[in-house]
Amino acid sequence: LSKGQHPVIHRIKDGKVLLDPRSMLEEEDDLLFDSLLTALGEKKAAAVAAAEEERDSRVLDAIPSLIWVLDDEGKLIFLNKAGAAFWGTEAENLVNSNIRDILSPREAEPLLDARDQVLASGETVKIEADLQSNTGEFRWLDIVLTPIFNFDEGFNGVLFTASDITDRKHNEEKLKYLGMHDALTGIYNRLYFEEEMKRLDYKRHYPISIVVCDVDGLKLINDIMGHSKGDELLKTAVRII
């Protein structure tokens, strides 16, 4: 004890403390008492830390967003329940796996590129990516990447927080399609035509040829046979063209 070597070795298991009384002097009783307190304090701190880690894990598992952490080598060092379920398994089956072994190169590279951005800048990065789930379906994810730092060790990983935005992306594509296509025939509409004219209105595209055609008798068919027959005539003309 006089040499600063505590004879107390704490054991977490079964809440026991191991004491080595060899070569102890009577006048070192106070030091022994302090040593016991230190060992028991460390045991208590370890238990508190373990309880906090368990609590944090339960909280993260309750979050519906996909959460995982990648280290600088591309290994998964943490996943919450939703993150593991996306690939149809439990978190312990994926921890320490390299993301390149889970995803195809087309899927993995954008994630790793974004991770590298976070490492280089130390700032949050946001991306959208389509990843294949365990069902074989590709799902669009809105992913926020956040750096994780340990004040003693520096960089500790990159936190990925992902939300499924597949329905939103499909709706956006649908609106984009409807904005540029005729609802009846499915061909490009006037808005698309005007945008293309702006894009092509440069000398490097000249000469430009435009064919303007009309459907004969459309008004007559609408008046005599009804607009549904007129619609059929337009769709037939579109198929032929």
Coordinates of C-alpha atoms in Angstrom, one line a residue:
L1 CA 0.0 0.0 0.0
S2 CA 2.8 2.4 0.8
K3 CA 4.1 1.9 -2.7
G4 CA 0.7 2.9 -4.1
Q5 CA -0.3 -0.7 -4.9
H6 CA -3.8 -1.4 -3.7
P7 CA -4.3 -5.0 -2.4
V8 CA -8.0 -4.8 -3.4
I9 CA -9.0 -6.3 -6.8
H10 CA -12.7 -5.7 -7.5
R11 CA -14.8 -8.4 -9.1
I12 CA -18.1 -7.5 -10.7
K13 CA -19.3 -11.1 -10.7
D14 CA -21.5 -12.0 -7.8
G15 CA -20.8 -8.6 -6.2
K16 CA -17.7 -9.9 -4.5
V17 CA -14.4 -8.1 -3.7
L18 CA -11.0 -10.0 -3.6
L19 CA -8.6 -8.9 -0.9
D20 CA -4.8 -9.7 -0.9
P21 CA -3.6 -9.1 2.7
R22 CA 0.0 -10.1 2.1
S23 CA 2.8 -7.8 3.5
M24 CA 0.2 -5.4 5.0
L25 CA 1.2 -3.3 8.0
E26 CA -1.1 -2.3 10.8
E27 CA -0.4 1.4 10.2
E28 CA -1.8 0.9 6.7
D29 CA -5.4 0.4 7.9
D30 CA -6.5 3.7 6.6
L31 CA -5.0 3.0 3.2
L32 CA -6.7 -0.4 3.2
F33 CA -10.0 1.3 4.0
D34 CA -9.5 3.8 1.1
S35 CA -8.6 1.0 -1.2
L36 CA -11.8 -0.9 -0.4
L37 CA -13.8 2.2 -1.0
T38 CA -12.1 2.7 -4.4
A39 CA -12.7 -0.8 -5.5
L40 CA -16.4 -0.8 -4.4
G41 CA -16.8 2.7 -6.0
E42 CA -15.5 1.3 -9.3
K43 CA -17.8 -1.6 -9.1
K44 CA -20.8 0.7 -8.4
A45 CA -19.7 3.0 -11.3
A46 CA -19.5 0.0 -13.6
A47 CA -22.9 -1.2 -12.6
V48 CA -24.4 2.3 -13.1
A49 CA -22.7 2.5 -16.5
A50 CA -24.1 -0.9 -17.5
A51 CA -27.6 0.1 -16.4
E52 CA -27.4 3.4 -18.3
E53 CA -26.2 1.5 -21.5
E54 CA -29.1 -0.9 -21.1
R55 CA -31.6 1.9 -20.7
D56 CA -30.2 3.8 -23.7
S57 CA -30.4 0.6 -25.8
R58 CA -34.0 0.1 -24.9
V59 CA -34.8 3.7 -25.8
L60 CA -33.1 3.4 -29.2
D61 CA -34.9 0.1 -29.9
A62 CA -38.2 1.8 -29.3
I63 CA -37.5 4.4 -32.0
P64 CA -39.1 3.4 -35.4
S65 CA -36.3 5.1 -37.3
L66 CA -33.4 2.9 -38.6
I67 CA -30.3 3.6 -36.6
W68 CA -26.8 2.2 -37.1
V69 CA -23.2 3.3 -36.4
L70 CA -20.3 2.8 -38.8
D71 CA -16.6 3.0 -37.8
D72 CA -13.9 4.4 -40.1
E73 CA -13.4 0.9 -41.6
G74 CA -17.0 0.5 -42.6
K75 CA -17.9 -1.9 -39.8
L76 CA -21.3 -1.8 -38.1
I77 CA -20.6 -1.2 -34.4
F78 CA -24.2 -0.7 -33.4
L79 CA -27.8 -1.1 -34.7
N80 CA -31.1 -0.6 -33.1
K81 CA -34.0 -3.0 -33.5
A82 CA -35.5 -1.3 -36.5
G83 CA -32.1 -1.0 -38.2
A84 CA -31.5 -4.7 -37.9
A85 CA -35.1 -5.6 -38.9
F86 CA -34.7 -3.8 -42.2
W87 CA -32.3 -6.6 -43.1
G88 CA -34.5 -9.2 -41.5
T89 CA -32.3 -10.2 -38.6
E90 CA -31.2 -9.3 -35.0
A91 CA -28.6 -6.6 -34.2
E92 CA -26.1 -9.1 -32.8
N93 CA -26.0 -10.9 -36.1
L94 CA -24.7 -7.8 -37.9
V95 CA -22.5 -6.1 -35.4
N96 CA -18.8 -6.2 -36.6
S97 CA -20.0 -6.9 -40.1
N98 CA -18.7 -4.7 -42.9
I99 CA -21.3 -2.7 -44.7
R100 CA -19.8 -3.8 -48.0
D101 CA -20.7 -7.4 -47.1
I102 CA -24.3 -6.5 -46.5
L103 CA -25.0 -4.1 -49.4
S104 CA -24.2 -4.2 -53.1
P105 CA -21.4 -1.8 -54.3
R106 CA -24.1 0.4 -55.8
E107 CA -25.8 0.7 -52.4
A108 CA -22.8 0.8 -50.2
E109 CA -20.6 3.4 -52.0
P110 CA -23.0 6.4 -51.5
L111 CA -23.2 5.6 -47.8
L112 CA -19.4 5.3 -47.5
D113 CA -18.8 8.5 -49.5
A114 CA -21.2 10.4 -47.2
R115 CA -19.4 8.9 -44.2
D116 CA -16.1 10.1 -45.5
Q117 CA -17.6 13.6 -45.9
V118 CA -18.6 13.5 -42.2
L119 CA -15.1 12.4 -41.2
A120 CA -13.5 15.1 -43.3
S121 CA -15.7 18.0 -42.1
G122 CA -16.9 16.9 -38.7
E123 CA -20.4 18.1 -39.7
T124 CA -23.7 16.5 -40.2
V125 CA -24.5 15.3 -43.8
K126 CA -27.9 14.4 -45.2
I127 CA -28.5 12.1 -48.2
E128 CA -31.2 10.0 -49.8
A129 CA -30.5 6.4 -50.8
D130 CA -32.5 3.4 -52.1
L131 CA -31.5 0.2 -50.3
Q132 CA -32.7 -3.3 -50.7
S133 CA -34.6 -4.7 -47.6
N134 CA -34.9 -8.3 -46.5
T135 CA -38.0 -8.6 -48.7
G136 CA -36.0 -7.9 -51.8
E137 CA -37.8 -4.6 -52.3
F138 CA -35.8 -1.4 -52.7
R139 CA -36.8 1.3 -50.2
W140 CA -35.9 5.0 -50.3
L141 CA -34.4 6.2 -47.1
D142 CA -33.8 9.8 -45.9
I143 CA -30.5 9.4 -44.0
V144 CA -28.9 11.9 -41.6
L145 CA -25.2 11.2 -40.8
T146 CA -23.8 12.6 -37.6
P147 CA -20.2 12.3 -36.3
I148 CA -19.7 10.7 -32.9
F149 CA -16.7 11.9 -30.9
N150 CA -15.1 10.6 -27.7
F151 CA -13.4 13.5 -26.0
D152 CA -10.5 11.2 -24.9
E153 CA -10.1 9.2 -28.1
G154 CA -11.4 11.5 -30.8
F155 CA -13.5 10.0 -33.6
N156 CA -15.7 7.1 -32.5
G157 CA -18.0 6.5 -35.4
V158 CA -20.7 8.0 -37.7
L159 CA -24.3 7.7 -36.6
F160 CA -26.8 7.0 -39.4
T161 CA -30.5 7.8 -38.7
A162 CA -32.8 6.8 -41.5
S163 CA -36.5 7.3 -42.2
D164 CA -38.4 5.4 -44.9
I165 CA -39.6 7.9 -47.5
T166 CA -40.5 5.4 -50.3
D167 CA -44.2 6.6 -50.4
R168 CA -43.1 10.2 -50.6
K169 CA -40.6 9.5 -53.4
H170 CA -43.3 7.6 -55.4
N171 CA -45.7 10.5 -55.0
E172 CA -43.1 12.9 -56.1
E173 CA -42.3 10.8 -59.2
K174 CA -46.1 10.6 -59.9
L175 CA -46.6 14.3 -59.7
K176 CA -43.5 14.9 -61.8
Y177 CA -44.9 12.5 -64.5
L178 CA -48.4 14.1 -64.4
G179 CA -46.8 17.6 -64.7
M180 CA -45.1 16.6 -67.9
H181 CA -47.5 14.2 -69.5
D182 CA -51.1 14.3 -70.9
A183 CA -53.5 12.5 -68.6
L184 CA -55.5 11.0 -71.5
T185 CA -52.9 9.7 -73.9
G186 CA -49.7 9.5 -71.7
I187 CA -47.6 11.5 -74.2
Y188 CA -45.6 14.7 -73.3
N189 CA -47.8 17.7 -72.8
R190 CA -47.5 21.4 -73.7
L191 CA -45.5 22.2 -70.5
Y192 CA -42.9 19.7 -71.5
F193 CA -42.9 21.0 -75.1
E194 CA -42.3 24.5 -74.0
E195 CA -39.5 23.4 -71.6
E196 CA -37.8 21.5 -74.5
M197 CA -38.1 24.5 -76.8
K198 CA -36.2 26.6 -74.2
R199 CA -33.6 23.9 -73.9
L200 CA -33.1 23.5 -77.7
D201 CA -33.2 27.2 -78.5
Y202 CA -29.4 27.5 -79.1
K203 CA -27.4 27.6 -82.3
R204 CA -25.6 24.3 -81.5
H205 CA -29.0 22.5 -81.9
Y206 CA -29.8 24.0 -85.3
P207 CA -31.4 23.1 -87.6
I208 CA -34.5 21.9 -85.8
S209 CA -37.5 20.4 -87.5
I210 CA -41.0 20.4 -86.0
V211 CA -43.9 18.3 -87.4
V212 CA -47.3 19.7 -86.6
C213 CA -50.3 17.4 -87.3
D214 CA -54.0 17.4 -86.7
V215 CA -56.6 14.7 -86.3
D216 CA -59.3 15.2 -88.9
G217 CA -63.0 14.9 -87.9
L218 CA -62.3 15.0 -84.1
K219 CA -65.0 17.6 -83.5
L220 CA -67.5 15.7 -85.6
I221 CA -66.9 12.4 -83.7
N222 CA -67.3 14.2 -80.4
D223 CA -70.6 15.8 -81.5
I224 CA -72.1 12.7 -83.0
M225 CA -70.7 9.7 -81.1
G226 CA -69.7 11.4 -77.9
H227 CA -66.4 12.5 -76.2
S228 CA -65.5 8.9 -75.2
K229 CA -65.2 8.0 -78.9
G230 CA -63.3 11.1 -79.5
D231 CA -60.9 10.1 -76.7
E232 CA -60.5 6.7 -78.3
L233 CA -59.6 8.4 -81.6
L234 CA -56.9 10.5 -80.0
K235 CA -55.4 7.5 -78.2
T236 CA -55.4 5.5 -81.4
A237 CA -53.6 8.4 -83.2
V238 CA -51.0 8.5 -80.5
R239 CA -50.3 4.8 -80.7
I240 CA -49.9 5.1 -84.5
I241 CA -47.6 8.1 -84.3

